[in-house]
PDB file of C-alpha atoms in Angstrom:
ATOM      1  CA  UNK N  49     166.830  22.378  31.065  1.00 88.00           C
ATOM      2  CA  UNK N  50     167.483  25.274  28.692  1.00 92.00           C
ATOM      3  CA  UNK N  51     167.518  28.838  30.063  1.00 92.00           C
ATOM      4  CA  UNK N  52     167.560  31.914  27.838  1.00 93.00           C
ATOM      5  CA  UNK N  53     169.013  35.070  29.403  1.00 90.00           C
ATOM      6  CA  UNK N  54     167.575  38.487  28.593  1.00 90.00           C
ATOM      7  CA  UNK N  55     170.083  41.180  29.556  1.00 82.00           C
ATOM      8  CA  UNK N  56     169.294  44.864  29.327  1.00 65.00           C
ATOM      9  CA  UNK N  57     172.288  46.369  27.448  1.00 60.00           C
ATOM     10  CA  UNK N  58     171.974  49.414  29.736  1.00 57.00           C
ATOM     11  CA  UNK N  59     171.876  47.334  32.944  1.00 58.00           C
ATOM     12  CA  UNK N  60     173.873  48.684  35.857  1.00 56.00           C
ATOM     13  CA  UNK N  61     177.659  48.061  35.673  1.00 57.00           C
ATOM     14  CA  UNK N  62     177.670  46.013  38.903  1.00 57.00           C
ATOM     15  CA  UNK N  63     175.900  43.269  36.926  1.00 63.00           C
ATOM     16  CA  UNK N  64     179.001  42.692  34.781  1.00 64.00           C
ATOM     17  CA  UNK N  65     180.160  39.939  37.129  1.00 69.00           C
ATOM     18  CA  UNK N  66     176.852  38.111  36.698  1.00 75.00           C
ATOM     19  CA  UNK N  67     177.046  38.417  32.927  1.00 72.00           C
ATOM     20  CA  UNK N  68     180.611  37.062  32.885  1.00 74.00           C
ATOM     21  CA  UNK N  69     179.765  34.067  35.071  1.00 77.00           C
ATOM     22  CA  UNK N  70     176.679  33.320  32.992  1.00 78.00           C
ATOM     23  CA  UNK N  71     178.851  33.009  29.905  1.00 75.00           C
ATOM     24  CA  UNK N  72     181.244  30.706  31.805  1.00 78.00           C
ATOM     25  CA  UNK N  73     178.623  28.653  33.681  1.00 79.00           C
ATOM     26  CA  UNK N  74     178.710  24.924  33.019  1.00 79.00           C
ATOM     27  CA  UNK N  75     176.294  22.320  34.375  1.00 81.00           C
ATOM     28  CA  UNK N  76     175.439  18.902  32.914  1.00 84.00           C
ATOM     29  CA  UNK N  77     171.676  19.469  33.316  1.00 85.00           C
ATOM     30  CA  UNK N  78     171.468  23.155  32.404  1.00 86.00           C
ATOM     31  CA  UNK N  79     172.133  24.973  29.147  1.00 89.00           C
ATOM     32  CA  UNK N  80     172.505  28.744  29.510  1.00 89.00           C
ATOM     33  CA  UNK N  81     172.059  30.795  26.324  1.00 88.00           C
ATOM     34  CA  UNK N  82     172.826  34.529  26.314  1.00 86.00           C
ATOM     35  CA  UNK N  83     171.622  36.263  23.114  1.00 87.00           C
ATOM     36  CA  UNK N  84     173.930  39.117  22.111  1.00 81.00           C
ATOM     37  CA  UNK N  85     173.787  41.965  19.646  1.00 80.00           C
ATOM     38  CA  UNK N  86     171.136  44.531  18.787  1.00 82.00           C
ATOM     39  CA  UNK N  87     168.617  41.816  17.864  1.00 88.00           C
ATOM     40  CA  UNK N  88     168.862  40.038  21.229  1.00 87.00           C
ATOM     41  CA  UNK N  89     165.074  40.222  21.695  1.00 90.00           C
ATOM     42  CA  UNK N  90     164.428  38.533  18.356  1.00 92.00           C
ATOM     43  CA  UNK N  91     166.976  35.853  19.213  1.00 93.00           C
ATOM     44  CA  UNK N  92     165.307  35.234  22.566  1.00 93.00           C
ATOM     45  CA  UNK N  93     161.904  35.005  20.885  1.00 93.00           C
ATOM     46  CA  UNK N  94     163.146  32.341  18.484  1.00 94.00           C
ATOM     47  CA  UNK N  95     164.754  30.323  21.287  1.00 94.00           C
ATOM     48  CA  UNK N  96     161.585  30.398  23.368  1.00 94.00           C
ATOM     49  CA  UNK N  97     159.509  29.298  20.395  1.00 93.00           C
ATOM     50  CA  UNK N  98     161.962  26.441  19.905  1.00 93.00           C
ATOM     51  CA  UNK N  99     161.145  25.173  23.382  1.00 92.00           C
ATOM     52  CA  UNK N 100     163.408  26.839  25.964  1.00 94.00           C
ATOM     53  CA  UNK N 101     162.272  26.043  29.518  1.00 93.00           C
ATOM     54  CA  UNK N 102     162.924  29.350  31.257  1.00 94.00           C
ATOM     55  CA  UNK N 103     163.775  33.006  30.677  1.00 96.00           C
ATOM     56  CA  UNK N 104     166.125  34.824  33.048  1.00 93.00           C
ATOM     57  CA  UNK N 105     165.800  38.616  33.028  1.00 92.00           C
ATOM     58  CA  UNK N 106     168.684  40.814  34.175  1.00 88.00           C
ATOM     59  CA  UNK N 107     167.333  44.343  34.018  1.00 87.00           C
ATOM     60  CA  UNK N 108     164.625  46.679  35.275  1.00 89.00           C
ATOM     61  CA  UNK N 109     160.905  47.066  34.728  1.00 93.00           C
ATOM     62  CA  UNK N 110     161.268  47.734  31.002  1.00 92.00           C
ATOM     63  CA  UNK N 111     163.249  44.539  30.402  1.00 93.00           C
ATOM     64  CA  UNK N 112     160.806  42.537  32.535  1.00 96.00           C
ATOM     65  CA  UNK N 113     158.050  44.004  30.369  1.00 97.00           C
ATOM     66  CA  UNK N 114     159.909  42.748  27.266  1.00 95.00           C
ATOM     67  CA  UNK N 115     159.926  39.305  28.870  1.00 96.00           C
ATOM     68  CA  UNK N 116     156.209  39.559  29.610  1.00 97.00           C
ATOM     69  CA  UNK N 117     155.436  40.142  25.915  1.00 97.00           C
ATOM     70  CA  UNK N 118     157.284  36.884  25.185  1.00 96.00           C
ATOM     71  CA  UNK N 119     155.952  34.756  28.052  1.00 97.00           C
ATOM     72  CA  UNK N 120     152.399  35.863  28.897  1.00 97.00           C
ATOM     73  CA  UNK N 121     150.004  32.961  28.689  1.00 95.00           C
ATOM     74  CA  UNK N 122     152.734  30.313  28.401  1.00 96.00           C
ATOM     75  CA  UNK N 123     154.176  27.778  30.842  1.00 95.00           C
ATOM     76  CA  UNK N 124     157.754  29.020  30.358  1.00 96.00           C
ATOM     77  CA  UNK N 125     159.301  29.943  33.689  1.00 96.00           C
ATOM     78  CA  UNK N 126     160.442  33.481  34.515  1.00 97.00           C
ATOM     79  CA  UNK N 127     163.480  34.305  36.674  1.00 94.00           C
ATOM     80  CA  UNK N 128     164.345  37.908  37.612  1.00 93.00           C
ATOM     81  CA  UNK N 129     167.580  39.608  38.711  1.00 88.00           C
ATOM     82  CA  UNK N 130     166.782  43.329  39.258  1.00 87.00           C
ATOM     83  CA  UNK N 131     169.241  45.627  37.494  1.00 83.00           C
ATOM     84  CA  UNK N 132     167.243  48.707  36.554  1.00 81.00           C
ATOM     85  CA  UNK N 133     166.698  52.200  37.895  1.00 78.00           C
ATOM     86  CA  UNK N 134     163.229  51.902  39.411  1.00 83.00           C
ATOM     87  CA  UNK N 135     162.836  48.119  39.892  1.00 90.00           C
ATOM     88  CA  UNK N 136     159.195  48.578  40.920  1.00 94.00           C
ATOM     89  CA  UNK N 137     158.182  45.050  39.922  1.00 96.00           C
ATOM     90  CA  UNK N 138     161.032  43.549  41.950  1.00 95.00           C
ATOM     91  CA  UNK N 139     160.174  45.720  44.962  1.00 95.00           C
ATOM     92  CA  UNK N 140     156.551  44.613  44.812  1.00 96.00           C
ATOM     93  CA  UNK N 141     157.559  40.952  44.564  1.00 96.00           C
ATOM     94  CA  UNK N 142     160.284  41.344  47.224  1.00 93.00           C
ATOM     95  CA  UNK N 143     163.008  40.158  44.891  1.00 91.00           C
ATOM     96  CA  UNK N 144     166.321  41.269  46.363  1.00 82.00           C
ATOM     97  CA  UNK N 145     168.050  43.808  44.127  1.00 74.00           C
ATOM     98  CA  UNK N 146     171.491  42.895  45.507  1.00 72.00           C
ATOM     99  CA  UNK N 147     171.543  39.400  44.022  1.00 75.00           C
ATOM    100  CA  UNK N 148     175.175  38.372  43.541  1.00 74.00           C
ATOM    101  CA  UNK N 149     176.664  36.176  40.848  1.00 75.00           C
ATOM    102  CA  UNK N 150     177.332  33.483  43.469  1.00 78.00           C
ATOM    103  CA  UNK N 151     173.695  33.529  44.607  1.00 80.00           C
ATOM    104  CA  UNK N 152     172.489  33.251  41.022  1.00 82.00           C
ATOM    105  CA  UNK N 153     174.779  30.290  40.337  1.00 82.00           C
ATOM    106  CA  UNK N 154     173.431  28.647  43.499  1.00 84.00           C
ATOM    107  CA  UNK N 155     169.922  29.310  42.195  1.00 85.00           C
ATOM    108  CA  UNK N 156     170.761  27.565  38.936  1.00 85.00           C
ATOM    109  CA  UNK N 157     171.905  24.497  40.852  1.00 85.00           C
ATOM    110  CA  UNK N 158     168.643  24.529  42.824  1.00 87.00           C
ATOM    111  CA  UNK N 159     166.759  24.793  39.536  1.00 88.00           C
ATOM    112  CA  UNK N 160     168.570  21.746  38.168  1.00 85.00           C
ATOM    113  CA  UNK N 161     167.780  19.839  41.387  1.00 87.00           C
ATOM    114  CA  UNK N 162     164.106  20.829  41.259  1.00 88.00           C
ATOM    115  CA  UNK N 163     164.430  22.736  44.546  1.00 91.00           C
ATOM    116  CA  UNK N 164     162.179  25.674  43.682  1.00 92.00           C
ATOM    117  CA  UNK N 165     158.552  26.798  43.555  1.00 94.00           C
ATOM    118  CA  UNK N 166     156.601  28.386  40.712  1.00 96.00           C
ATOM    119  CA  UNK N 167     154.441  31.353  41.687  1.00 97.00           C
ATOM    120  CA  UNK N 168     151.682  32.207  39.155  1.00 98.00           C
ATOM    121  CA  UNK N 169     151.319  35.953  38.561  1.00 98.00           C
ATOM    122  CA  UNK N 170     148.621  38.149  37.078  1.00 98.00           C
ATOM    123  CA  UNK N 171     149.577  40.374  34.147  1.00 98.00           C
ATOM    124  CA  UNK N 172     147.583  43.195  32.549  1.00 98.00           C
ATOM    125  CA  UNK N 173     146.458  42.729  28.932  1.00 98.00           C
ATOM    126  CA  UNK N 174     146.202  46.001  26.986  1.00 98.00           C
ATOM    127  CA  UNK N 175     144.235  46.838  23.851  1.00 98.00           C
ATOM    128  CA  UNK N 176     144.157  50.349  22.370  1.00 98.00           C
ATOM    129  CA  UNK N 177     141.698  51.317  19.629  1.00 98.00           C
ATOM    130  CA  UNK N 178     140.570  54.511  17.966  1.00 97.00           C
ATOM    131  CA  UNK N 179     137.075  55.845  18.650  1.00 94.00           C
ATOM    132  CA  UNK N 180     135.952  54.114  15.438  1.00 95.00           C
ATOM    133  CA  UNK N 181     137.229  50.759  16.694  1.00 96.00           C
ATOM    134  CA  UNK N 182     140.440  50.482  14.632  1.00 97.00           C
ATOM    135  CA  UNK N 183     143.129  48.533  16.467  1.00 98.00           C
ATOM    136  CA  UNK N 184     146.172  50.650  17.340  1.00 98.00           C
ATOM    137  CA  UNK N 185     148.192  48.347  19.592  1.00 98.00           C
ATOM    138  CA  UNK N 186     148.010  45.315  21.861  1.00 98.00           C
ATOM    139  CA  UNK N 187     150.415  44.328  24.623  1.00 98.00           C
ATOM    140  CA  UNK N 188     150.990  43.454  28.259  1.00 98.00           C
ATOM    141  CA  UNK N 189     151.966  45.229  31.469  1.00 98.00           C
ATOM    142  CA  UNK N 190     153.617  43.457  34.382  1.00 97.00           C
ATOM    143  CA  UNK N 191     153.383  46.275  36.961  1.00 97.00           C
ATOM    144  CA  UNK N 192     151.676  49.502  35.861  1.00 97.00           C
ATOM    145  CA  UNK N 193     149.962  51.482  33.105  1.00 98.00           C
ATOM    146  CA  UNK N 194     150.482  55.224  33.521  1.00 96.00           C
ATOM    147  CA  UNK N 195     148.379  57.922  31.857  1.00 97.00           C
ATOM    148  CA  UNK N 196     148.573  61.706  32.222  1.00 94.00           C
ATOM    149  CA  UNK N 197     150.933  63.484  34.614  1.00 92.00           C
ATOM    150  CA  UNK N 198     152.565  60.250  35.752  1.00 88.00           C
ATOM    151  CA  UNK N 199     153.379  59.353  32.142  1.00 92.00           C
ATOM    152  CA  UNK N 200     154.874  62.793  31.533  1.00 92.00           C
ATOM    153  CA  UNK N 201     157.003  62.460  34.658  1.00 89.00           C
ATOM    154  CA  UNK N 202     158.078  59.013  33.439  1.00 87.00           C
ATOM    155  CA  UNK N 203     159.182  60.448  30.116  1.00 90.00           C
ATOM    156  CA  UNK N 204     161.172  63.214  31.799  1.00 91.00           C
ATOM    157  CA  UNK N 205     162.652  60.768  34.347  1.00 87.00           C
ATOM    158  CA  UNK N 206     163.910  58.523  31.558  1.00 84.00           C
ATOM    159  CA  UNK N 207     166.029  61.413  30.337  1.00 87.00           C
ATOM    160  CA  UNK N 208     167.610  62.019  33.769  1.00 87.00           C
ATOM    161  CA  UNK N 209     170.062  59.144  33.611  1.00 78.00           C
ATOM    162  CA  UNK N 210     172.383  60.409  36.348  1.00 80.00           C
ATOM    163  CA  UNK N 211     169.714  60.212  39.055  1.00 80.00           C
ATOM    164  CA  UNK N 212     168.346  56.958  40.479  1.00 72.00           C
ATOM    165  CA  UNK N 213     165.268  55.744  42.339  1.00 66.00           C
ATOM    166  CA  UNK N 214     162.663  58.157  43.783  1.00 68.00           C
ATOM    167  CA  UNK N 215     165.028  61.153  43.490  1.00 78.00           C
ATOM    168  CA  UNK N 216     164.931  60.774  39.714  1.00 81.00           C
ATOM    169  CA  UNK N 217     161.128  60.976  39.668  1.00 78.00           C
ATOM    170  CA  UNK N 218     160.965  63.855  42.124  1.00 80.00           C
ATOM    171  CA  UNK N 219     163.340  65.847  39.914  1.00 87.00           C
ATOM    172  CA  UNK N 220     161.218  64.995  36.865  1.00 88.00           C
ATOM    173  CA  UNK N 221     158.098  66.123  38.742  1.00 85.00           C
ATOM    174  CA  UNK N 222     159.621  69.558  39.396  1.00 88.00           C
ATOM    175  CA  UNK N 223     160.491  69.949  35.719  1.00 92.00           C
ATOM    176  CA  UNK N 224     157.040  68.899  34.456  1.00 91.00           C
ATOM    177  CA  UNK N 225     154.799  70.947  36.753  1.00 92.00           C
ATOM    178  CA  UNK N 226     155.023  74.360  35.005  1.00 90.00           C
ATOM    179  CA  UNK N 227     153.543  73.218  31.692  1.00 89.00           C
ATOM    180  CA  UNK N 228     151.092  70.572  32.908  1.00 92.00           C
ATOM    181  CA  UNK N 229     147.307  70.775  32.446  1.00 92.00           C
ATOM    182  CA  UNK N 230     144.725  68.264  33.665  1.00 94.00           C
ATOM    183  CA  UNK N 231     142.707  66.490  30.956  1.00 95.00           C
ATOM    184  CA  UNK N 232     139.185  65.086  30.676  1.00 96.00           C
ATOM    185  CA  UNK N 233     138.978  61.257  30.724  1.00 96.00           C
ATOM    186  CA  UNK N 234     136.156  58.754  30.679  1.00 94.00           C
ATOM    187  CA  UNK N 235     136.784  55.814  32.992  1.00 94.00           C
ATOM    188  CA  UNK N 236     134.930  52.632  33.841  1.00 92.00           C
ATOM    189  CA  UNK N 237     136.129  49.816  36.080  1.00 93.00           C
ATOM    190  CA  UNK N 238     134.618  46.326  36.286  1.00 89.00           C
ATOM    191  CA  UNK N 239     134.633  45.195  39.909  1.00 81.00           C
ATOM    192  CA  UNK N 240     134.241  41.615  38.682  1.00 69.00           C
ATOM    193  CA  UNK N 241     133.453  39.942  35.389  1.00 58.00           C
ATOM    194  CA  UNK N 242     133.588  41.952  32.164  1.00 53.00           C
ATOM    195  CA  UNK N 243     133.235  45.655  31.398  1.00 55.00           C
ATOM    196  CA  UNK N 244     129.647  46.838  31.036  1.00 53.00           C
ATOM    197  CA  UNK N 245     128.231  44.316  33.502  1.00 52.00           C
ATOM    198  CA  UNK N 246     126.220  45.545  36.521  1.00 47.00           C
ATOM    199  CA  UNK N 247     129.232  45.198  38.827  1.00 53.00           C
ATOM    200  CA  UNK N 248     131.010  48.115  37.115  1.00 58.00           C
ATOM    201  CA  UNK N 249     132.185  50.896  39.446  1.00 61.00           C
ATOM    202  CA  UNK N 250     133.966  54.204  39.083  1.00 59.00           C
ATOM    203  CA  UNK N 251     132.453  55.045  35.708  1.00 78.00           C
ATOM    204  CA  UNK N 252     132.002  58.530  34.239  1.00 88.00           C
ATOM    205  CA  UNK N 253     133.877  61.596  33.053  1.00 92.00           C
ATOM    206  CA  UNK N 254     136.677  62.976  35.190  1.00 93.00           C
ATOM    207  CA  UNK N 255     138.936  66.009  34.975  1.00 95.00           C
ATOM    208  CA  UNK N 256     142.059  64.150  35.985  1.00 96.00           C
ATOM    209  CA  UNK N 257     145.734  64.759  36.672  1.00 95.00           C
ATOM    210  CA  UNK N 258     146.621  61.089  36.245  1.00 95.00           C
ATOM    211  CA  UNK N 259     145.170  57.620  35.926  1.00 96.00           C
ATOM    212  CA  UNK N 260     147.244  54.607  36.887  1.00 97.00           C
ATOM    213  CA  UNK N 261     146.306  50.927  36.568  1.00 97.00           C
ATOM    214  CA  UNK N 262     148.461  48.576  38.659  1.00 97.00           C
ATOM    215  CA  UNK N 263     148.942  44.997  39.704  1.00 95.00           C
ATOM    216  CA  UNK N 264     151.970  45.942  41.779  1.00 97.00           C
ATOM    217  CA  UNK N 265     152.093  48.457  44.653  1.00 97.00           C
ATOM    218  CA  UNK N 266     154.912  50.711  43.427  1.00 96.00           C
ATOM    219  CA  UNK N 267     155.533  53.233  40.655  1.00 93.00           C
ATOM    220  CA  UNK N 268     158.306  55.747  40.079  1.00 86.00           C
ATOM    221  CA  UNK N 269     161.139  53.861  41.756  1.00 85.00           C
ATOM    222  CA  UNK N 270     159.338  52.956  44.983  1.00 89.00           C
ATOM    223  CA  UNK N 271     156.334  55.297  45.322  1.00 90.00           C
ATOM    224  CA  UNK N 272     153.509  53.180  46.867  1.00 95.00           C
ATOM    225  CA  UNK N 273     150.571  54.569  44.901  1.00 95.00           C
ATOM    226  CA  UNK N 274     148.474  51.407  45.415  1.00 96.00           C
ATOM    227  CA  UNK N 275     149.898  49.625  48.482  1.00 95.00           C
ATOM    228  CA  UNK N 276     147.219  46.909  48.307  1.00 95.00           C
ATOM    229  CA  UNK N 277     147.994  45.921  44.710  1.00 96.00           C
ATOM    230  CA  UNK N 278     149.678  42.551  44.181  1.00 96.00           C
ATOM    231  CA  UNK N 279     150.653  40.553  41.116  1.00 97.00           C
ATOM    232  CA  UNK N 280     149.522  37.438  42.982  1.00 96.00           C
ATOM    233  CA  UNK N 281     145.917  38.715  43.117  1.00 95.00           C
ATOM    234  CA  UNK N 282     143.367  38.223  40.333  1.00 94.00           C
ATOM    235  CA  UNK N 283     142.475  41.918  40.203  1.00 94.00           C
ATOM    236  CA  UNK N 284     144.196  45.234  39.562  1.00 96.00           C
ATOM    237  CA  UNK N 285     143.993  48.606  41.275  1.00 95.00           C
ATOM    238  CA  UNK N 286     142.936  51.755  39.436  1.00 95.00           C
ATOM    239  CA  UNK N 287     143.974  55.128  40.856  1.00 95.00           C
ATOM    240  CA  UNK N 288     142.657  58.480  39.647  1.00 95.00           C
ATOM    241  CA  UNK N 289     143.905  61.833  40.887  1.00 95.00           C
ATOM    242  CA  UNK N 290     141.587  64.707  40.023  1.00 95.00           C
ATOM    243  CA  UNK N 291     142.591  68.222  39.040  1.00 94.00           C
ATOM    244  CA  UNK N 292     145.239  69.721  41.312  1.00 93.00           C
ATOM    245  CA  UNK N 293     146.705  73.223  41.641  1.00 91.00           C
ATOM    246  CA  UNK N 294     150.426  73.449  40.975  1.00 88.00           C
ATOM    247  CA  UNK N 295     151.393  73.626  44.641  1.00 88.00           C
ATOM    248  CA  UNK N 296     149.456  70.409  45.313  1.00 89.00           C
ATOM    249  CA  UNK N 297     151.115  68.808  42.273  1.00 89.00           C
ATOM    250  CA  UNK N 298     154.463  69.580  43.858  1.00 88.00           C
ATOM    251  CA  UNK N 299     153.442  67.646  46.964  1.00 89.00           C
ATOM    252  CA  UNK N 300     151.718  64.750  45.161  1.00 88.00           C
ATOM    253  CA  UNK N 301     154.536  62.206  44.826  1.00 84.00           C
ATOM    254  CA  UNK N 302     156.226  63.067  48.154  1.00 85.00           C
ATOM    255  CA  UNK N 303     152.876  62.525  49.941  1.00 90.00           C
ATOM    256  CA  UNK N 304     152.370  59.205  48.153  1.00 90.00           C
ATOM    257  CA  UNK N 305     155.919  58.162  48.975  1.00 86.00           C
ATOM    258  CA  UNK N 306     155.221  58.882  52.658  1.00 89.00           C
ATOM    259  CA  UNK N 307     151.892  56.984  52.343  1.00 91.00           C
ATOM    260  CA  UNK N 308     149.883  60.141  52.990  1.00 93.00           C
ATOM    261  CA  UNK N 309     147.092  59.017  50.665  1.00 92.00           C
ATOM    262  CA  UNK N 310     144.352  60.385  52.927  1.00 90.00           C
ATOM    263  CA  UNK N 311     145.773  63.882  52.524  1.00 90.00           C
ATOM    264  CA  UNK N 312     145.257  63.788  48.756  1.00 91.00           C
ATOM    265  CA  UNK N 313     141.566  64.709  48.567  1.00 87.00           C
ATOM    266  CA  UNK N 314     141.054  64.206  44.818  1.00 93.00           C
ATOM    267  CA  UNK N 315     142.536  60.657  44.939  1.00 94.00           C
ATOM    268  CA  UNK N 316     140.013  57.901  44.147  1.00 92.00           C
ATOM    269  CA  UNK N 317     140.896  54.207  43.976  1.00 93.00           C
ATOM    270  CA  UNK N 318     139.048  51.075  42.878  1.00 92.00           C
ATOM    271  CA  UNK N 319     140.054  47.478  42.321  1.00 90.00           C
ATOM    272  CA  UNK N 320     138.585  45.243  39.664  1.00 92.00           C
ATOM    273  CA  UNK N 321     139.167  42.805  36.865  1.00 93.00           C
ATOM    274  CA  UNK N 322     139.054  45.203  33.895  1.00 94.00           C
ATOM    275  CA  UNK N 323     138.964  48.893  33.037  1.00 95.00           C
ATOM    276  CA  UNK N 324     138.352  51.127  30.041  1.00 95.00           C
ATOM    277  CA  UNK N 325     139.850  54.600  29.679  1.00 96.00           C
ATOM    278  CA  UNK N 326     139.024  57.144  26.973  1.00 96.00           C
ATOM    279  CA  UNK N 327     142.386  58.892  26.499  1.00 97.00           C
ATOM    280  CA  UNK N 328     142.329  62.389  24.904  1.00 96.00           C
ATOM    281  CA  UNK N 329     144.559  63.210  21.897  1.00 96.00           C
ATOM    282  CA  UNK N 330     148.141  64.081  22.813  1.00 94.00           C
ATOM    283  CA  UNK N 331     148.073  62.253  26.180  1.00 96.00           C
ATOM    284  CA  UNK N 332     150.806  59.621  26.377  1.00 95.00           C
ATOM    285  CA  UNK N 333     150.424  56.116  27.770  1.00 97.00           C
ATOM    286  CA  UNK N 334     153.443  54.603  29.530  1.00 96.00           C
ATOM    287  CA  UNK N 335     153.727  50.953  30.512  1.00 97.00           C
ATOM    288  CA  UNK N 336     156.173  49.689  33.132  1.00 96.00           C
ATOM    289  CA  UNK N 337     158.151  52.906  32.912  1.00 91.00           C
ATOM    290  CA  UNK N 338     158.550  53.051  29.119  1.00 93.00           C
ATOM    291  CA  UNK N 339     156.576  54.740  26.335  1.00 95.00           C
ATOM    292  CA  UNK N 340     153.799  52.543  24.929  1.00 97.00           C
ATOM    293  CA  UNK N 341     151.834  55.139  22.925  1.00 97.00           C
ATOM    294  CA  UNK N 342     153.405  58.576  22.960  1.00 93.00           C
ATOM    295  CA  UNK N 343     151.462  61.752  22.048  1.00 93.00           C
ATOM    296  CA  UNK N 344     148.718  59.936  20.046  1.00 94.00           C
ATOM    297  CA  UNK N 345     147.122  62.277  17.472  1.00 94.00           C
ATOM    298  CA  UNK N 346     143.553  61.109  18.208  1.00 96.00           C
ATOM    299  CA  UNK N 347     141.419  59.931  21.101  1.00 97.00           C
ATOM    300  CA  UNK N 348     142.059  56.330  22.097  1.00 97.00           C
ATOM    301  CA  UNK N 349     139.939  53.755  23.881  1.00 97.00           C
ATOM    302  CA  UNK N 350     142.236  51.737  26.139  1.00 97.00           C
ATOM    303  CA  UNK N 351     141.001  48.472  27.635  1.00 96.00           C
ATOM    304  CA  UNK N 352     143.031  46.816  30.390  1.00 97.00           C
ATOM    305  CA  UNK N 353     142.206  43.344  31.711  1.00 96.00           C
ATOM    306  CA  UNK N 354     143.774  41.489  34.627  1.00 96.00           C
ATOM    307  CA  UNK N 355     144.750  37.986  33.442  1.00 97.00           C
ATOM    308  CA  UNK N 356     145.510  35.603  36.328  1.00 97.00           C
ATOM    309  CA  UNK N 357     148.333  33.052  35.996  1.00 97.00           C
ATOM    310  CA  UNK N 358     149.706  34.785  32.904  1.00 98.00           C
ATOM    311  CA  UNK N 359     153.299  34.441  34.173  1.00 98.00           C
ATOM    312  CA  UNK N 360     155.134  31.693  36.058  1.00 97.00           C
ATOM    313  CA  UNK N 361     157.734  33.224  38.403  1.00 97.00           C
ATOM    314  CA  UNK N 362     160.414  30.967  39.885  1.00 95.00           C
ATOM    315  CA  UNK N 363     160.999  31.254  43.635  1.00 91.00           C
ATOM    316  CA  UNK N 364     163.869  29.470  45.376  1.00 80.00           C
ATOM    317  CA  UNK N 365     163.579  27.890  48.813  1.00 65.00           C
TER     318      UNK N 365
END
């Protein structure tokens, strides 16, 4: 079995021991390949196309998203060792973020012995077009698509490298509140089937602070915006927070973190198989914590579809 390792170059320093042991690991039935250099993603892509059996990710949500672009829709197995700042995907999947090098080596031996399970996961397929229908970008999300205030907080949080977890996002929230203005979005959610069918819910124009589409419960380093969301389900959750005064904006993420959803009156949530969002010019779209389309100059039509069994996650006994 051939395993390609995708390591985030900015992964936390405590993962150095794992990286070292990966390079030294030797097993008659396993071949571990660790692409290095600035083109490590391109190297990994070529190895997977050549028939590698599994991809091990050592990193956070952004690196897992990179892996999702490579693996979605294939039978190649995905293994995850959390090593990011937020680790929202890992939290939602209950993957322990303190995985040691010894535990990983033991996992490899279990993999070689066939002592593991494969858990199919849903991923979100994204398509962005202009109002005239011109394709702008396609891609995948493994945990969340963030639009509006949440995306702005994400951008600010990414610049606050010294802070970690929820504290990083709370600090970013404080810095973003003074200049933020709610925007007008058009949203439709298909409860089942395809967009435009009679089962559509939550459709219309909204003056919104943020829109978030999730197949995992957490955003922002552990904030449970959609506690019911799960990558093992065939649907996603769509959250919309209406216009809020600045004082309420200040309390938004702390209330969500404390699961005070009922106290947030303009919060509406739906779950479904697909959604379409008309995104105004200048409003950024973030995916799994990283910029996907930043400050677009024109209105975009974003379609998001939940695709069951898009990923094959390895679980050890």
